[in-house]
mmCIF file of C-alpha atoms and ligand atoms in Angstrom:
data_model
loop_
_atom_site.group_PDB
_atom_site.id
_atom_site.type_symbol
_atom_site.label_atom_id
_atom_site.label_comp_id
_atom_site.label_asym_id
_atom_site.label_seq_id
_atom_site.Cartn_x
_atom_site.Cartn_y
_atom_site.Cartn_z
ATOM 1 C CA MET A 1 0.000 0.000 0.000
ATOM 2 C CA ALA A 2 1.641 3.192 -1.207
ATOM 3 C CA THR A 3 0.671 5.140 1.906
ATOM 4 C CA PHE A 4 2.818 3.012 4.143
ATOM 5 C CA GLY A 5 5.670 2.379 1.721
ATOM 6 C CA ASN A 6 8.158 4.528 3.549
ATOM 7 C CA LEU A 7 7.234 3.156 6.960
ATOM 8 C CA SER A 8 7.529 -0.371 5.583
ATOM 9 C CA ASP A 9 10.974 0.328 4.180
ATOM 10 C CA ARG A 10 12.193 1.839 7.442
ATOM 11 C CA LEU A 11 10.967 -1.101 9.506
ATOM 12 C CA ALA A 12 12.425 -3.594 7.036
ATOM 13 C CA GLU A 13 15.794 -1.873 7.373
ATOM 14 C CA THR A 14 15.581 -1.997 11.174
ATOM 15 C CA PHE A 15 14.791 -5.703 11.143
ATOM 16 C CA LYS A 16 17.566 -6.399 8.653
ATOM 17 C CA ASN A 17 20.095 -4.910 11.059
ATOM 18 C CA LEU A 18 18.605 -6.951 13.858
ATOM 19 C CA ARG A 19 18.863 -10.222 11.945
ATOM 20 C CA THR A 20 22.623 -9.989 11.698
ATOM 21 C CA LYS A 21 22.814 -10.345 15.466
ATOM 22 C CA GLY A 22 22.553 -13.667 17.285
ATOM 23 C CA LYS A 23 21.599 -13.182 20.898
ATOM 24 C CA LEU A 24 20.132 -9.779 21.609
ATOM 25 C CA SER A 25 21.488 -7.593 24.397
ATOM 26 C CA ALA A 26 19.309 -5.042 26.180
ATOM 27 C CA ALA A 27 21.175 -2.402 24.168
ATOM 28 C CA ASP A 28 20.232 -4.156 20.907
ATOM 29 C CA VAL A 29 16.585 -4.163 21.943
ATOM 30 C CA ASP A 30 16.695 -0.508 22.950
ATOM 31 C CA GLY A 31 18.368 0.448 19.685
ATOM 32 C CA THR A 32 15.741 -1.408 17.692
ATOM 33 C CA VAL A 33 12.869 0.069 19.671
ATOM 34 C CA ARG A 34 14.324 3.540 19.169
ATOM 35 C CA GLU A 35 14.452 3.012 15.398
ATOM 36 C CA ILE A 36 10.887 1.719 15.336
ATOM 37 C CA ARG A 37 9.791 4.717 17.386
ATOM 38 C CA ARG A 38 11.440 7.125 14.968
ATOM 39 C CA ALA A 39 9.973 5.380 11.925
ATOM 40 C CA LEU A 40 6.456 5.530 13.384
ATOM 41 C CA LEU A 41 6.768 9.179 14.387
ATOM 42 C CA ASP A 42 8.128 10.070 10.948
ATOM 43 C CA ALA A 43 5.105 8.305 9.449
ATOM 44 C CA ASP A 44 2.859 10.625 11.544
ATOM 45 C CA VAL A 45 1.590 8.015 13.987
ATOM 46 C CA ALA A 46 0.381 9.921 17.068
ATOM 47 C CA LEU A 47 2.901 10.278 19.896
ATOM 48 C CA ASP A 48 0.706 8.632 22.561
ATOM 49 C CA VAL A 49 0.141 5.650 20.321
ATOM 50 C CA VAL A 50 3.843 5.361 19.508
ATOM 51 C CA LYS A 51 4.812 5.544 23.185
ATOM 52 C CA ASP A 52 2.331 2.885 24.158
ATOM 53 C CA PHE A 53 3.348 0.657 21.254
ATOM 54 C CA THR A 54 7.100 0.906 21.747
ATOM 55 C CA GLY A 55 6.684 0.450 25.519
ATOM 56 C CA LYS A 56 4.897 -2.852 24.961
ATOM 57 C CA VAL A 57 7.334 -4.017 22.287
ATOM 58 C CA ARG A 58 10.312 -3.184 24.507
ATOM 59 C CA GLU A 59 8.906 -4.958 27.541
ATOM 60 C CA ARG A 60 8.131 -8.095 25.571
ATOM 61 C CA ALA A 61 11.411 -7.995 23.628
ATOM 62 C CA LEU A 62 13.395 -7.920 26.861
ATOM 63 C CA GLY A 63 11.427 -10.854 28.262
ATOM 64 C CA ASP A 64 11.732 -14.613 28.096
ATOM 65 C CA GLU A 65 9.926 -15.126 24.797
ATOM 66 C CA VAL A 66 12.887 -13.474 23.072
ATOM 67 C CA SER A 67 15.862 -14.329 25.277
ATOM 68 C CA LYS A 68 15.024 -18.049 25.252
ATOM 69 C CA ALA A 69 14.183 -18.168 21.551
ATOM 70 C CA LEU A 70 16.400 -19.874 18.982
ATOM 71 C CA ASN A 71 16.001 -16.913 16.698
ATOM 72 C CA PRO A 72 15.559 -13.775 18.825
ATOM 73 C CA ALA A 73 15.366 -11.364 15.893
ATOM 74 C CA GLN A 74 12.466 -13.311 14.418
ATOM 75 C CA GLN A 75 10.675 -13.171 17.763
ATOM 76 C CA VAL A 76 11.040 -9.398 17.893
ATOM 77 C CA VAL A 77 9.518 -9.102 14.430
ATOM 78 C CA ARG A 78 6.657 -11.325 15.568
ATOM 79 C CA ILE A 79 6.073 -9.149 18.629
ATOM 80 C CA VAL A 80 6.059 -5.983 16.516
ATOM 81 C CA ASN A 81 3.566 -7.628 14.199
ATOM 82 C CA GLU A 82 1.266 -8.651 17.061
ATOM 83 C CA GLU A 83 1.362 -5.234 18.689
ATOM 84 C CA LEU A 84 0.706 -3.547 15.338
ATOM 85 C CA VAL A 85 -2.381 -5.726 14.874
ATOM 86 C CA GLU A 86 -3.530 -4.540 18.317
ATOM 87 C CA ILE A 87 -3.072 -0.862 17.380
ATOM 88 C CA LEU A 88 -5.102 -1.475 14.266
ATOM 89 C CA GLY A 89 -7.978 -2.838 16.326
ATOM 90 C CA GLY A 90 -7.114 -6.503 16.866
ATOM 91 C CA GLN A 91 -9.833 -8.649 15.314
ATOM 92 C CA GLN A 92 -11.611 -7.740 12.115
ATOM 93 C CA ARG A 93 -14.982 -6.147 12.858
ATOM 94 C CA ARG A 94 -17.756 -6.870 10.365
ATOM 95 C CA LEU A 95 -20.837 -4.773 9.722
ATOM 96 C CA GLU A 96 -23.649 -5.453 12.138
ATOM 97 C CA PHE A 97 -26.940 -5.974 10.408
ATOM 98 C CA ALA A 98 -30.185 -5.118 12.163
ATOM 99 C CA LYS A 99 -32.283 -8.077 13.272
ATOM 100 C CA LYS A 100 -35.218 -6.376 11.629
ATOM 101 C CA PRO A 101 -34.329 -4.735 8.290
ATOM 102 C CA PRO A 102 -33.514 -2.208 7.113
ATOM 103 C CA THR A 103 -30.019 -1.908 8.534
ATOM 104 C CA ILE A 104 -29.235 1.785 8.726
ATOM 105 C CA ILE A 105 -25.671 2.900 8.026
ATOM 106 C CA MET A 106 -24.849 6.572 8.418
ATOM 107 C CA LEU A 107 -21.666 8.113 7.021
ATOM 108 C CA ALA A 108 -19.961 11.056 8.708
ATOM 109 C CA GLY A 109 -16.725 12.901 8.076
ATOM 110 C CA LEU A 110 -15.170 16.044 6.677
ATOM 111 C CA GLN A 111 -15.935 17.314 3.197
ATOM 112 C CA GLY A 112 -13.661 15.611 0.701
ATOM 113 C CA ALA A 113 -12.991 12.643 2.977
ATOM 114 C CA GLY A 114 -14.604 10.369 0.414
ATOM 115 C CA LYS A 115 -18.070 9.763 1.932
ATOM 116 C CA THR A 116 -20.086 9.977 -1.269
ATOM 117 C CA THR A 117 -17.659 7.733 -3.125
ATOM 118 C CA LEU A 118 -17.682 5.356 -0.190
ATOM 119 C CA ALA A 119 -21.489 5.215 -0.202
ATOM 120 C CA GLY A 120 -21.280 3.849 -3.748
ATOM 121 C CA LYS A 121 -18.482 1.428 -2.926
ATOM 122 C CA LEU A 122 -20.247 0.052 0.106
ATOM 123 C CA ALA A 123 -23.544 -0.269 -1.778
ATOM 124 C CA LYS A 124 -21.916 -2.085 -4.679
ATOM 125 C CA TRP A 125 -20.098 -4.423 -2.321
ATOM 126 C CA LEU A 126 -23.305 -5.141 -0.385
ATOM 127 C CA ALA A 127 -25.334 -5.643 -3.575
ATOM 128 C CA LYS A 128 -22.778 -8.186 -4.774
ATOM 129 C CA ASP A 129 -23.447 -10.033 -1.548
ATOM 130 C CA GLY A 130 -27.186 -10.203 -2.225
ATOM 131 C CA HIS A 131 -28.300 -7.109 -0.306
ATOM 132 C CA THR A 132 -30.632 -4.471 -1.751
ATOM 133 C CA PRO A 133 -29.172 -1.183 -0.525
ATOM 134 C CA VAL A 134 -30.548 2.290 -1.130
ATOM 135 C CA LEU A 135 -28.436 5.436 -0.902
ATOM 136 C CA VAL A 136 -29.915 8.488 0.807
ATOM 137 C CA ALA A 137 -28.684 11.935 -0.211
ATOM 138 C CA ALA A 138 -28.740 13.900 3.042
ATOM 139 C CA ASP A 139 -25.730 16.040 2.124
ATOM 140 C CA LEU A 140 -27.472 19.273 1.198
ATOM 141 C CA GLN A 141 -24.429 21.382 1.935
ATOM 142 C CA ARG A 142 -21.980 20.724 -0.847
ATOM 143 C CA PRO A 143 -23.145 21.945 -4.247
ATOM 144 C CA ASN A 144 -23.878 18.949 -6.447
ATOM 145 C CA ALA A 145 -23.581 16.403 -3.632
ATOM 146 C CA VAL A 146 -27.050 15.064 -4.459
ATOM 147 C CA THR A 147 -26.265 14.732 -8.164
ATOM 148 C CA GLN A 148 -22.935 13.118 -7.327
ATOM 149 C CA LEU A 149 -24.663 10.511 -5.176
ATOM 150 C CA GLN A 150 -27.146 9.845 -7.975
ATOM 151 C CA VAL A 151 -24.267 9.261 -10.390
ATOM 152 C CA VAL A 152 -22.487 7.010 -7.916
ATOM 153 C CA GLY A 153 -25.735 5.074 -7.335
ATOM 154 C CA GLN A 154 -26.133 4.577 -11.053
ATOM 155 C CA GLN A 155 -22.558 3.316 -11.353
ATOM 156 C CA ALA A 156 -23.120 0.946 -8.457
ATOM 157 C CA GLY A 157 -26.463 -0.160 -9.886
ATOM 158 C CA VAL A 158 -28.388 0.699 -6.722
ATOM 159 C CA ALA A 159 -31.364 2.917 -5.873
ATOM 160 C CA VAL A 160 -30.896 6.486 -4.627
ATOM 161 C CA PHE A 161 -33.342 8.425 -2.492
ATOM 162 C CA ALA A 162 -32.879 12.152 -3.082
ATOM 163 C CA PRO A 163 -34.851 15.184 -1.936
ATOM 164 C CA GLU A 164 -37.147 16.610 -4.590
ATOM 165 C CA SER A 165 -35.612 20.008 -3.943
ATOM 166 C CA GLY A 166 -32.375 18.727 -5.497
ATOM 167 C CA ASN A 167 -28.924 20.032 -4.615
ATOM 168 C CA GLY A 168 -28.327 22.329 -1.682
ATOM 169 C CA VAL A 169 -31.914 22.927 -0.500
ATOM 170 C CA GLY A 170 -34.077 21.270 2.131
ATOM 171 C CA ASN A 171 -33.809 19.803 5.584
ATOM 172 C CA PRO A 172 -31.215 17.021 5.786
ATOM 173 C CA VAL A 173 -32.716 15.510 8.935
ATOM 174 C CA GLN A 174 -36.081 15.188 7.197
ATOM 175 C CA VAL A 175 -34.454 13.758 4.068
ATOM 176 C CA ALA A 176 -32.659 11.133 6.161
ATOM 177 C CA ARG A 177 -35.917 10.238 7.921
ATOM 178 C CA ASP A 178 -37.834 10.048 4.629
ATOM 179 C CA GLY A 179 -35.030 7.957 3.131
ATOM 180 C CA VAL A 180 -35.381 5.368 5.872
ATOM 181 C CA LYS A 181 -39.158 5.346 5.388
ATOM 182 C CA PHE A 182 -38.654 4.878 1.653
ATOM 183 C CA ALA A 183 -36.368 1.903 2.328
ATOM 184 C CA GLN A 184 -38.974 0.317 4.574
ATOM 185 C CA GLN A 185 -41.717 0.787 1.986
ATOM 186 C CA LYS A 186 -39.622 -0.490 -0.913
ATOM 187 C CA MET A 187 -38.113 -3.367 1.051
ATOM 188 C CA HIS A 188 -34.499 -2.258 0.784
ATOM 189 C CA ASP A 189 -32.609 -4.193 3.441
ATOM 190 C CA VAL A 190 -29.810 -1.631 3.902
ATOM 191 C CA VAL A 191 -29.989 2.174 3.946
ATOM 192 C CA ILE A 192 -26.764 4.134 3.516
ATOM 193 C CA VAL A 193 -27.165 7.780 4.522
ATOM 194 C CA ASP A 194 -24.631 10.244 3.098
ATOM 195 C CA THR A 195 -24.303 13.370 5.264
ATOM 196 C CA ALA A 196 -22.736 16.781 4.830
ATOM 197 C CA GLY A 197 -19.179 17.511 5.864
ATOM 198 C CA ARG A 198 -17.274 20.773 6.074
ATOM 199 C CA LEU A 199 -13.689 21.502 5.182
ATOM 200 C CA GLY A 200 -12.820 21.581 8.865
ATOM 201 C CA VAL A 201 -14.421 20.584 12.158
ATOM 202 C CA ASP A 202 -17.463 22.799 12.582
ATOM 203 C CA ALA A 203 -20.174 23.044 15.243
ATOM 204 C CA ASP A 204 -23.065 23.297 12.742
ATOM 205 C CA MET A 205 -21.888 20.192 10.896
ATOM 206 C CA MET A 206 -21.605 18.224 14.142
ATOM 207 C CA LYS A 207 -25.039 19.343 15.260
ATOM 208 C CA GLN A 208 -26.581 18.359 11.937
ATOM 209 C CA ALA A 209 -24.887 14.957 11.931
ATOM 210 C CA SER A 210 -25.869 14.368 15.519
ATOM 211 C CA ASP A 211 -29.493 15.425 14.783
ATOM 212 C CA ILE A 212 -29.590 12.988 11.866
ATOM 213 C CA ARG A 213 -28.213 10.278 14.092
ATOM 214 C CA ALA A 214 -30.866 10.943 16.717
ATOM 215 C CA ALA A 215 -33.629 11.011 14.093
ATOM 216 C CA ILE A 216 -32.824 7.726 12.337
ATOM 217 C CA GLY A 217 -31.089 5.656 15.043
ATOM 218 C CA PRO A 218 -28.494 4.057 12.766
ATOM 219 C CA ASP A 219 -27.140 0.559 13.402
ATOM 220 C CA GLU A 220 -23.714 1.726 12.278
ATOM 221 C CA VAL A 221 -22.191 5.191 12.078
ATOM 222 C CA LEU A 222 -19.062 5.065 9.945
ATOM 223 C CA PHE A 223 -16.546 7.854 10.361
ATOM 224 C CA VAL A 224 -14.834 8.333 7.014
ATOM 225 C CA ILE A 225 -11.329 9.740 7.152
ATOM 226 C CA ASP A 226 -8.816 10.598 4.482
ATOM 227 C CA ALA A 227 -5.568 8.809 5.357
ATOM 228 C CA MET A 228 -3.635 11.688 3.822
ATOM 229 C CA ILE A 229 -4.750 14.413 6.250
ATOM 230 C CA GLY A 230 -1.728 13.793 8.449
ATOM 231 C CA GLN A 231 -1.580 14.830 12.090
ATOM 232 C CA ASP A 232 -5.060 16.414 11.945
ATOM 233 C CA ALA A 233 -6.479 12.895 11.801
ATOM 234 C CA VAL A 234 -6.396 12.417 15.545
ATOM 235 C CA ALA A 235 -8.030 15.751 16.440
ATOM 236 C CA THR A 236 -10.660 15.275 13.720
ATOM 237 C CA ALA A 237 -11.492 11.774 14.880
ATOM 238 C CA LYS A 238 -11.815 12.920 18.487
ATOM 239 C CA ALA A 239 -14.054 15.821 17.451
ATOM 240 C CA PHE A 240 -16.358 13.462 15.557
ATOM 241 C CA GLN A 241 -16.356 11.021 18.436
ATOM 242 C CA ASP A 242 -17.408 13.776 20.841
ATOM 243 C CA GLY A 243 -19.823 15.430 18.426
ATOM 244 C CA VAL A 244 -21.579 12.495 16.772
ATOM 245 C CA ASP A 245 -19.825 9.346 17.959
ATOM 246 C CA PHE A 246 -19.323 6.475 15.570
ATOM 247 C CA THR A 247 -19.252 2.710 15.623
ATOM 248 C CA GLY A 248 -16.476 2.232 13.075
ATOM 249 C CA VAL A 249 -13.876 3.956 10.929
ATOM 250 C CA VAL A 250 -13.283 3.882 7.191
ATOM 251 C CA LEU A 251 -9.830 4.871 5.955
ATOM 252 C CA THR A 252 -9.870 6.369 2.469
ATOM 253 C CA LYS A 253 -7.174 7.278 -0.045
ATOM 254 C CA LEU A 254 -4.819 4.581 1.142
ATOM 255 C CA ASP A 255 -3.529 4.592 -2.438
ATOM 256 C CA GLY A 256 -1.990 8.017 -1.899
ATOM 257 C CA ASP A 257 1.674 8.423 -1.174
ATOM 258 C CA ALA A 258 1.411 10.799 1.765
ATOM 259 C CA ARG A 259 2.379 9.503 5.186
ATOM 260 C CA GLY A 260 -0.700 7.718 6.458
ATOM 261 C CA GLY A 261 0.469 6.984 9.972
ATOM 262 C CA ALA A 262 -1.935 9.375 11.636
ATOM 263 C CA ALA A 263 -4.817 7.356 10.305
ATOM 264 C CA LEU A 264 -3.221 4.305 11.900
ATOM 265 C CA SER A 265 -3.651 6.033 15.249
ATOM 266 C CA VAL A 266 -7.386 6.521 14.912
ATOM 267 C CA ALA A 267 -8.511 3.058 16.054
ATOM 268 C CA SER A 268 -6.222 3.140 19.028
ATOM 269 C CA ILE A 269 -7.123 6.707 20.062
ATOM 270 C CA THR A 270 -10.897 6.329 19.683
ATOM 271 C CA GLY A 271 -11.252 2.667 20.597
ATOM 272 C CA ARG A 272 -13.383 2.223 17.454
ATOM 273 C CA PRO A 273 -12.446 -0.390 14.850
ATOM 274 C CA ILE A 274 -11.330 0.374 11.309
ATOM 275 C CA MET A 275 -13.894 -1.516 9.258
ATOM 276 C CA PHE A 276 -13.159 -0.690 5.628
ATOM 277 C CA ALA A 277 -10.345 0.646 3.483
ATOM 278 C CA SER A 278 -10.770 2.677 0.326
ATOM 279 C CA THR A 279 -7.878 2.536 -2.091
ATOM 280 C CA GLY A 280 -8.798 4.512 -5.201
ATOM 281 C CA GLU A 281 -11.434 6.449 -7.100
ATOM 282 C CA SER A 282 -13.101 3.483 -8.780
ATOM 283 C CA LEU A 283 -16.030 1.868 -6.954
ATOM 284 C CA ASP A 284 -14.150 -1.424 -6.793
ATOM 285 C CA ASP A 285 -11.195 0.083 -4.926
ATOM 286 C CA PHE A 286 -12.605 -0.960 -1.613
ATOM 287 C CA GLU A 287 -12.144 -3.763 0.889
ATOM 288 C CA PRO A 288 -13.070 -4.810 4.400
ATOM 289 C CA PHE A 289 -10.231 -3.927 6.731
ATOM 290 C CA HIS A 290 -8.284 -6.769 8.288
ATOM 291 C CA PRO A 291 -5.894 -5.546 11.016
ATOM 292 C CA ASP A 292 -3.677 -8.623 10.647
ATOM 293 C CA ARG A 293 -3.385 -8.294 6.869
ATOM 294 C CA MET A 294 -2.619 -4.592 7.135
ATOM 295 C CA ALA A 295 0.080 -5.268 9.737
ATOM 296 C CA SER A 296 1.602 -7.923 7.488
ATOM 297 C CA ARG A 297 1.585 -5.543 4.535
ATOM 298 C CA ILE A 298 3.332 -2.879 6.568
ATOM 299 C CA LEU A 299 5.899 -5.380 7.840
ATOM 300 C CA ASP A 300 6.298 -7.193 4.547
HETATM 301 P P1 GDP B 1 -17.118 13.652 0.364
HETATM 302 O O1 GDP B 1 -17.059 15.141 0.307
HETATM 303 O O2 GDP B 1 -16.681 13.145 1.710
HETATM 304 O O3 GDP B 1 -18.409 13.074 -0.063
HETATM 305 O O4 GDP B 1 -15.971 13.112 -0.635
HETATM 306 P P2 GDP B 1 -16.080 12.511 -2.128
HETATM 307 O O5 GDP B 1 -16.643 11.142 -2.094
HETATM 308 O O6 GDP B 1 -16.729 13.502 -3.018
HETATM 309 O O7 GDP B 1 -14.542 12.376 -2.477
HETATM 310 C C1 GDP B 1 -13.678 13.480 -2.617
HETATM 311 C C2 GDP B 1 -12.655 13.179 -3.706
HETATM 312 O O8 GDP B 1 -11.813 12.122 -3.292
HETATM 313 C C3 GDP B 1 -13.277 12.730 -5.008
HETATM 314 O O9 GDP B 1 -12.544 13.307 -6.070
HETATM 315 C C4 GDP B 1 -13.101 11.203 -4.997
HETATM 316 O O10 GDP B 1 -12.989 10.674 -6.306
HETATM 317 C C5 GDP B 1 -11.798 11.080 -4.253
HETATM 318 N N1 GDP B 1 -11.666 9.796 -3.542
HETATM 319 C C6 GDP B 1 -12.556 9.199 -2.720
HETATM 320 N N2 GDP B 1 -12.044 8.048 -2.202
HETATM 321 C C7 GDP B 1 -10.796 7.918 -2.713
HETATM 322 C C8 GDP B 1 -9.743 6.947 -2.561
HETATM 323 O O11 GDP B 1 -9.835 5.953 -1.816
HETATM 324 N N3 GDP B 1 -8.596 7.182 -3.254
HETATM 325 C C9 GDP B 1 -8.449 8.276 -4.057
HETATM 326 N N4 GDP B 1 -7.274 8.419 -4.690
HETATM 327 N N5 GDP B 1 -9.390 9.204 -4.218
HETATM 328 C C10 GDP B 1 -10.562 9.035 -3.564
#
């Protein structure tokens, strides 16, 4: 994954140096942990997360599982891998479907994060799996957001519920409510509600998203975050957690070549799992997020 290319290279280099050693002294472990720490910080992983991570790696690397191992360097790599999986949320978390359809999925995040595109990706993915999703255009803020969702829906081959008023006019809370009603009437088993973002964290946006949440009682609220926004990722995620709260995270633009480490901090900082990854502009550039696979890719 391009986003983590540099981090991957740095860690590979660190482990290469480690492999040339037989038994590891405490100084070897400390040197390695220091290099890992620097690589993570340079990749924009949040300081608190890095401290916690390197503390755990160091403690385990100085313990019996490494000192008694035939190949200590390999054990250290294994420990780093395991702790990285933990940072990324541990087990994969799948979507939770409502016992009584429709399952309501609300998307929240800043403008440009990739919500509208994600709505199409998620719908296409669900449709492939036999679901009958409908997209609801409750972003009445961004000019053309409604039209964009209609285009995305057409590409994904799924229904779109849009306000008659069209782009930029109307009450988003009412549109979201009507969209859910529409889904119930037309027997759609999943409703994906696109909401308005702003360029930055904004009280009006949070209030609107939180009003929509209260009005439709979603089964999942997915916080969509652009992996390229760097250090702002942590503050943005916390603001959305306080303002709207969410049940899962979607990382977008993982195909970019900016340092994506901040996005890696989001699961750990918010305690919410990363559920999906978006890796391009096409509707098929999308996959469920597997913490263990991501860790392996980074450590490959
Ligand atoms: P919204 O404002 O949150 O609804 O964001 P959009 O869905 O309109 O996406 C903003 C821009 O990012 C669009 O040009 C999308 O094509 C692009 N985009 C969305 N997801 C990805 C992704 O995973 N990778 C890349 N490279 N571009 C993406």
